[in-house]
Coordinates of C-alpha atoms in Angstrom, one line a residue:
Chain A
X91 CA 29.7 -40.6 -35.0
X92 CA 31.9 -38.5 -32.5
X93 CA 29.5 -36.2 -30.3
X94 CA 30.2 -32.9 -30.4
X95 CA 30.1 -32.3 -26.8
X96 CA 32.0 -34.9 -25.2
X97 CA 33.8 -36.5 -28.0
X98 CA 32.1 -39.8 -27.2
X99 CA 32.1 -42.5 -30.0
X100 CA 28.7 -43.3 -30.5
X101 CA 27.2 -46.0 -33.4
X102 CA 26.3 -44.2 -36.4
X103 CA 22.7 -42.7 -37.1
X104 CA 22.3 -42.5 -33.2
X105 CA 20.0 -39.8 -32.4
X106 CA 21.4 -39.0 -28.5
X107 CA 25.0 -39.4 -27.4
X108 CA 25.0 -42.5 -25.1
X109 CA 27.4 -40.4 -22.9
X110 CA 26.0 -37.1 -22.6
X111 CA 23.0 -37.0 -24.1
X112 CA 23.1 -34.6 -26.4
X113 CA 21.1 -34.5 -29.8
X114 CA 22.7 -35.9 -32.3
X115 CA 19.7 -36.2 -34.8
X116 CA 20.9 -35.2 -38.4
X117 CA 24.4 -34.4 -37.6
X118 CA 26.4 -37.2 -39.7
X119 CA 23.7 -36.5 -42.5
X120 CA 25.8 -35.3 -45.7
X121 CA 23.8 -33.3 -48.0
X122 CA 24.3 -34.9 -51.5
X123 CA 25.0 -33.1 -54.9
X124 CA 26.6 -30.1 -55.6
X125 CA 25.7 -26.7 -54.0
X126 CA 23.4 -24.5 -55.9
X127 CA 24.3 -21.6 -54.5
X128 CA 27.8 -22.0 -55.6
X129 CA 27.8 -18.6 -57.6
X130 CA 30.1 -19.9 -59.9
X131 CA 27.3 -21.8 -61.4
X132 CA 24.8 -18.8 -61.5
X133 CA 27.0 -16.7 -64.0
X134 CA 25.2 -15.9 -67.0
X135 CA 27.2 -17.3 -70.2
X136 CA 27.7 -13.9 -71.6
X137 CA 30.8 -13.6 -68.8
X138 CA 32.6 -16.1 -70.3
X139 CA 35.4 -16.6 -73.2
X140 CA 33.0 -17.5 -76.0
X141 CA 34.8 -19.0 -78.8
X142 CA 34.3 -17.4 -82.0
X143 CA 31.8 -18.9 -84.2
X144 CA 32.5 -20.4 -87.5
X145 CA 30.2 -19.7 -90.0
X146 CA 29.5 -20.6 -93.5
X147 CA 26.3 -20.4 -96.1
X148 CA 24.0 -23.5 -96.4
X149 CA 25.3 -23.7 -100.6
X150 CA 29.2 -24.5 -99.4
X151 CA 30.5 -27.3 -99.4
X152 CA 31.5 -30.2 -97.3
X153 CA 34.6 -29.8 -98.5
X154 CA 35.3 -25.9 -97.4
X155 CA 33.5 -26.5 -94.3
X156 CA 36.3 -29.1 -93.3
X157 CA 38.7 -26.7 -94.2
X158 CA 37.2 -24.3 -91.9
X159 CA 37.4 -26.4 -89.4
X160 CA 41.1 -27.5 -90.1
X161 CA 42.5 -23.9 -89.9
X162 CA 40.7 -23.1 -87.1
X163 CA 40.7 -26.1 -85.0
X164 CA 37.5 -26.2 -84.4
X165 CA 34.8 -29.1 -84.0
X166 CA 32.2 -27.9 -86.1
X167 CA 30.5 -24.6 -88.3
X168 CA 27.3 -23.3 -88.3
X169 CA 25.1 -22.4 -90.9
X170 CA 23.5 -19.3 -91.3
X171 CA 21.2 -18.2 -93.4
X172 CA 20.7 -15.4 -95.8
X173 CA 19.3 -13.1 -92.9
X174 CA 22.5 -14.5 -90.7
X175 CA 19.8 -16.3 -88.8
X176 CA 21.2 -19.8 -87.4
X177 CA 19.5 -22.6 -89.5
X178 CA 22.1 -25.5 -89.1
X179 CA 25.5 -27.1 -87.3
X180 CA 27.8 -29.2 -89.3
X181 CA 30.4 -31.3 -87.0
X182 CA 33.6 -33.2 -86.6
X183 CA 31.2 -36.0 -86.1
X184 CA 29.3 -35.4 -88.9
X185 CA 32.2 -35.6 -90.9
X186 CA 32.9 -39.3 -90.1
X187 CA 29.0 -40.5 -89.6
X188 CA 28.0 -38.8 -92.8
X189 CA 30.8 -37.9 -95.2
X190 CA 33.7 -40.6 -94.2
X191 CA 31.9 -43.5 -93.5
X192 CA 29.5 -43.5 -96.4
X193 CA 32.7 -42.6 -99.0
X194 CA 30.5 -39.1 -100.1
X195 CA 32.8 -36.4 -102.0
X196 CA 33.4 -33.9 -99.5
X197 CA 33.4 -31.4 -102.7
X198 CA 29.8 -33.1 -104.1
X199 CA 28.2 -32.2 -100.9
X200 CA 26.2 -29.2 -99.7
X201 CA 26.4 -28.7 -96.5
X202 CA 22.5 -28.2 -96.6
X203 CA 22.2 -31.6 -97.1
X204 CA 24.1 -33.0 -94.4
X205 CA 23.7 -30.5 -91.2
X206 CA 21.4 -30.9 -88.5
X207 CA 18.6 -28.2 -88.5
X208 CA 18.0 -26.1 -85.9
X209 CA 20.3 -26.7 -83.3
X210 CA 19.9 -26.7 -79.1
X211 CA 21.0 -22.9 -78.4
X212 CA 21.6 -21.3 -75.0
X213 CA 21.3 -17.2 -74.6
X214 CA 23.8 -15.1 -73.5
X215 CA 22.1 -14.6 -70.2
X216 CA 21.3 -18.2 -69.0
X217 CA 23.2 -19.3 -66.1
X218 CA 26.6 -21.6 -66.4
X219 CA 24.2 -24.2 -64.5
X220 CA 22.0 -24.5 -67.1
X221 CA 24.5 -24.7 -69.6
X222 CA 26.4 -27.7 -67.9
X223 CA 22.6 -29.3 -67.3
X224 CA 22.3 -28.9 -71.2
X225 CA 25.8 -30.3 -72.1
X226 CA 26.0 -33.0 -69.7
X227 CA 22.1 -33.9 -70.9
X228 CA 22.3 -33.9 -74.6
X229 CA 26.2 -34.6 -74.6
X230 CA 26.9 -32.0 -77.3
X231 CA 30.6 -30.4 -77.4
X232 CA 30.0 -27.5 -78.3
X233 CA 26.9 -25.2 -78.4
X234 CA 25.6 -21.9 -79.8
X235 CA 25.3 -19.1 -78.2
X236 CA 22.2 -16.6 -79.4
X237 CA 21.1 -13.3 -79.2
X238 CA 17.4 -13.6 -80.9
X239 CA 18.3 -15.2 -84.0
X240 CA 21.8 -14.1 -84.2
X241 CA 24.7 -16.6 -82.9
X242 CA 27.4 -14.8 -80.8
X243 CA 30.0 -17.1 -79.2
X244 CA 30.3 -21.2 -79.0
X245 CA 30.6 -22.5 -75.3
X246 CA 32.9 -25.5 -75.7
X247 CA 32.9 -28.4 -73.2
X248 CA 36.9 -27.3 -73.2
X249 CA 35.7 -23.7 -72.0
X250 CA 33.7 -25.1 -69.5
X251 CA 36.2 -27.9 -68.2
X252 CA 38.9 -24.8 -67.8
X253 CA 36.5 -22.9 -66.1
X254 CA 36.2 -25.8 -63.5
X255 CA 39.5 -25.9 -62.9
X256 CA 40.0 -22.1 -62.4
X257 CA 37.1 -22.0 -60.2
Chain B
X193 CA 26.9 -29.3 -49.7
X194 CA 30.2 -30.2 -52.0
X195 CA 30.9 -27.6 -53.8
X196 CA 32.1 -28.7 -58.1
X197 CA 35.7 -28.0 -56.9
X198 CA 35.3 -30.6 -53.7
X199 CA 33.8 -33.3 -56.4
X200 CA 36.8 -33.1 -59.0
X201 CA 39.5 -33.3 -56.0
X202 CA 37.5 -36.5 -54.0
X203 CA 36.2 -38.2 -57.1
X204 CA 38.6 -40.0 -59.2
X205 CA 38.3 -41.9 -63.0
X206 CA 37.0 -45.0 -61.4
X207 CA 34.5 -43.7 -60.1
X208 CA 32.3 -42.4 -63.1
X209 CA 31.3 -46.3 -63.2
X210 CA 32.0 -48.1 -66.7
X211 CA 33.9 -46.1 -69.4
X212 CA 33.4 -48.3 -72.6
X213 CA 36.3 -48.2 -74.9
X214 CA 35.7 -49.5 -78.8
X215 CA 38.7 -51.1 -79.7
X216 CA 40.2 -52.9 -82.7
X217 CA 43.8 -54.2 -83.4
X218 CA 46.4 -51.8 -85.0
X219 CA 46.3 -54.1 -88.2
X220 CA 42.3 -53.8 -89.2
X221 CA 41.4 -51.4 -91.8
X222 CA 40.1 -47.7 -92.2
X223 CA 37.2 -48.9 -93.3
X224 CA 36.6 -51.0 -89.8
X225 CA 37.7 -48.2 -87.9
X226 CA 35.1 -45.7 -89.6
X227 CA 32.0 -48.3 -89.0
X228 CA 33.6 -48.8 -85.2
X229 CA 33.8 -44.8 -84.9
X230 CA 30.4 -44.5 -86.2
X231 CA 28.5 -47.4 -84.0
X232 CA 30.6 -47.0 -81.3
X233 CA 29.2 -43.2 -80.2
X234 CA 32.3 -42.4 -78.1
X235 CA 34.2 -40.1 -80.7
X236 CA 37.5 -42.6 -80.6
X237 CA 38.3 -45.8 -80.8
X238 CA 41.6 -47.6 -79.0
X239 CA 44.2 -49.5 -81.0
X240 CA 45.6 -52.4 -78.5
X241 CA 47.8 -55.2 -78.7
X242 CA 46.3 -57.8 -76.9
X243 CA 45.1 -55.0 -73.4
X244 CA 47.7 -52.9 -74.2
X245 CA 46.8 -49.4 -76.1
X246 CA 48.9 -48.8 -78.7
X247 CA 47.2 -46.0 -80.2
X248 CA 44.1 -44.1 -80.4
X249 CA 41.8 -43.1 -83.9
X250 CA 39.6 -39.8 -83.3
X251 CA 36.9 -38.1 -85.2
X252 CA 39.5 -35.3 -85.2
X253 CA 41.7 -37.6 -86.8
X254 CA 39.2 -38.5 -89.8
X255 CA 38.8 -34.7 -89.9
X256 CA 42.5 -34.1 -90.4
X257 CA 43.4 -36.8 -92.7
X258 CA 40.8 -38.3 -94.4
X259 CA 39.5 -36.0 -97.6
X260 CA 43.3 -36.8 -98.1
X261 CA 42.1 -40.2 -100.5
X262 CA 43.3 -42.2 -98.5
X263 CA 41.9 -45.8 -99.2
X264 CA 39.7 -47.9 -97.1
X265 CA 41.8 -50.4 -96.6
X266 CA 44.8 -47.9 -94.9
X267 CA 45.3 -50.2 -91.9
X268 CA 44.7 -48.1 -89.0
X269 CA 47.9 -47.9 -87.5
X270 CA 49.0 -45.4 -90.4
X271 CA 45.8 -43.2 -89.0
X272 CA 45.9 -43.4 -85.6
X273 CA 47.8 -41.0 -83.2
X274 CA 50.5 -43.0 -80.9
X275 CA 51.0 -43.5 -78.5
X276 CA 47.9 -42.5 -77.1
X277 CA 47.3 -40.0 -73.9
X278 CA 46.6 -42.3 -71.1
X279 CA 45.5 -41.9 -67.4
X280 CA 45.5 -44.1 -64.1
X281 CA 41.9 -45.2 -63.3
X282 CA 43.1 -43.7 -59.7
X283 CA 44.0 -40.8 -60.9
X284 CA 41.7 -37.4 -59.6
X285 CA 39.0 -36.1 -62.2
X286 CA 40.5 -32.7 -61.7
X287 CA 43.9 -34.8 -62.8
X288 CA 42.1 -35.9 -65.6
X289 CA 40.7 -32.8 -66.6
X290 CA 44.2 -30.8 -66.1
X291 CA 45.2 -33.0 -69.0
X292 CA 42.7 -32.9 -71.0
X293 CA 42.6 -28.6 -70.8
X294 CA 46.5 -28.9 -71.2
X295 CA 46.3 -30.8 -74.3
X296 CA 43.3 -29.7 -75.6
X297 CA 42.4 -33.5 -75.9
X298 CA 38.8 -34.6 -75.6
X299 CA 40.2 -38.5 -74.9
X300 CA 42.1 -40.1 -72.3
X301 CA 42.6 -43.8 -72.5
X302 CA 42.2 -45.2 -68.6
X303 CA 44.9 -48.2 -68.0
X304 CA 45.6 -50.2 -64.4
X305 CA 49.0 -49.9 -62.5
X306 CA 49.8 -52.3 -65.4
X307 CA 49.4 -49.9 -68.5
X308 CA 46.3 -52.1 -69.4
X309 CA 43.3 -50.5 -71.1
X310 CA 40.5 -50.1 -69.0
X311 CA 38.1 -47.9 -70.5
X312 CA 38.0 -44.8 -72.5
X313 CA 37.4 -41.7 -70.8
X314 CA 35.5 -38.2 -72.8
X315 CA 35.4 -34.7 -71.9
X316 CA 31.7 -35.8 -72.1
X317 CA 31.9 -38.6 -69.6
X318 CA 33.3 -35.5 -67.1
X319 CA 31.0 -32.8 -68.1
X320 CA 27.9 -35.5 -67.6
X321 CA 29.2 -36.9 -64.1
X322 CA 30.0 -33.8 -62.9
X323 CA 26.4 -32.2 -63.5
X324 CA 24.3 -35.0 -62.3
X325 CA 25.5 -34.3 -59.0
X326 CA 23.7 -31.0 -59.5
X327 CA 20.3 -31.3 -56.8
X328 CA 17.1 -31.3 -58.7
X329 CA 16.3 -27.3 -57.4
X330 CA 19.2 -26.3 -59.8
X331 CA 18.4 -28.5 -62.8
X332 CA 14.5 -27.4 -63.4
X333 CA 15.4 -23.9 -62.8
X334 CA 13.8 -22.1 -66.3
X335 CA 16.5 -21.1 -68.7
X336 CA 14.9 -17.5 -68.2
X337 CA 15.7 -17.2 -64.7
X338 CA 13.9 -13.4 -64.8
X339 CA 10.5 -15.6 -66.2
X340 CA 8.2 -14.3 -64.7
X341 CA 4.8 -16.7 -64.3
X342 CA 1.9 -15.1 -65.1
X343 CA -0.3 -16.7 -62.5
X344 CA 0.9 -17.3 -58.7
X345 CA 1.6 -21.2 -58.3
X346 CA -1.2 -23.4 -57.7
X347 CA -4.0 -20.8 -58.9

């Protein structure tokens, strides 16, 4: 620990310089974790380049739902209802753990029968921290995002790695 | 206070701590690779001969090819995508994270100086490591950050 007075090299975690005297209580202390003020991290979701959400009818099938996801290189679709109300999320994983792996016809299946119901959504104003918290917490790749019932955008671990790197 | 840009730039691959990498040989079947996919929760498995990766098998890759028919018993080196993006366990996480962006791939496979696998690194593993550095004041902020409680604290 250099003092900032003298440039004396005192031991680490020493509270006075042994040269000078001067307080040196907290100085070498680094502050772990990531600032929260950082206002990258305070921008609500609604700022960023939501990817456009693919959506199909809880009757489709498997089969068209894979397709979807083919043209559009995407990682999953989410099922709406009727009402366009968000009931479900079907996903690249999904596709091996339940169709693939278990040899079920892609064309046989609904995709009722397969999704996962009601899905973790974020809302257009919630901060990019909380979104990252969410992400890095439940490890989902990409997630919904919601007006009331309504889904808007998708915010991608992809969006949110660029965003690092522009930041 | 680091700010995320400081932690990408000092932290590098080896430090996000054990990167588990299912892997099989380039010889076992579809049907392995499926089950290995499924139990092995990291959304890829790596092909290698003896530690070095020779390819790698995605859940993209069941998504683009499978309702194909092809037969459980394709061995997997007619699935897999080779030879498979790869990055130095020294390498930066921002390095690793410019390739992933780039190539719009959610896998790296991690090799030594020696191009011998190490691990298997996600866009998960990165968004994860990079967020638990976040202090705990940031973290239980309520999603509603215009909540407003109803009673002063401690009323």
């Amino acid at each position: 620990m250099r003092c900032p007075a003298c440039d004396h090299e005192n031991i680490p975690g020493e509270d006075l310089c042994a040269d000078c005297g001067m307080d040196l209580a907290g100085l070498d202390v680094q502050v772990w974790g990531v600032d929260p003020e950082d206002p990258l991290l305070a921008k609500p979701l609604a700022e960023l380049p939501l990817n456009k959400p693919l959506t199909l009818g809880s009757t489709c099938s498997v089969a068209e739902a894979i397709e979807l996801m083919r043209e559009n290189h995407a990682g999953c679709v989410f099922v709406e209802s009727k009402e366009q109300e968000l009931v479900g999320v079907f996903t690249e994983r999904d596709v091996t753990v339940r169709i693939a792996s278990r040899g079920r016809d892609p064309e046989q299946t609904r995709l009722g029968e397969v999704m996962t119901s009601g899905p973790v959504v974020l809302q257009r104003d919630d901060p990019i921290s909380w979104a990252l918290h969410r992400m890095g917490i439940d490890g989902y790749r990409q997630v919904p995002v919601v007006d009331g019932e309504r889904i808007r955008g998708v915010l991608s671990s992809r969006t949110v790695l660029q965003l690092l790197l522009d930041s | 206070m680091n700010t995320l840009r400081d932690l990408m730039t000092d932290n590098r691959v080896l430090d996000l701590g054990p990167l588990p990498a299912p892997r099989l040989a380039p010889n076992a079947t579809l049907h392995q690779a499926l089950q290995f996919l499924v139990r092995g929760r990291r959304g890829a498995i790596v092909a290698v001969d003896g530690m070095r990766p020779v390819g790698i098998f995605t859940e993209r890759d069941v998504l683009r090819r499978l309702p194909a028919g092809k037969r459980d018993t394709t061995p997997l080196s007619e699935v897999m995508s080779k030879p498979p993006a790869t990055i130095r366990r020294k390498a930066s996480l921002r390095e690793a994270i410019e390739a992933m962006v780039e190539h719009g791939y959610r896998h790296l496979v991690v090799v030594d100086r020696d191009g011998e696998l190490k691990g298997l690194l996600t866009s998960n593993d990165l968004v994860q490591y990079l967020t638990d550095q976040f202090p705990e004041e940031t973290v239980n902020l309520p999603p509603r950050l215009r909540q407003q409680y109803l009673s002063p604290e401690g009323a």
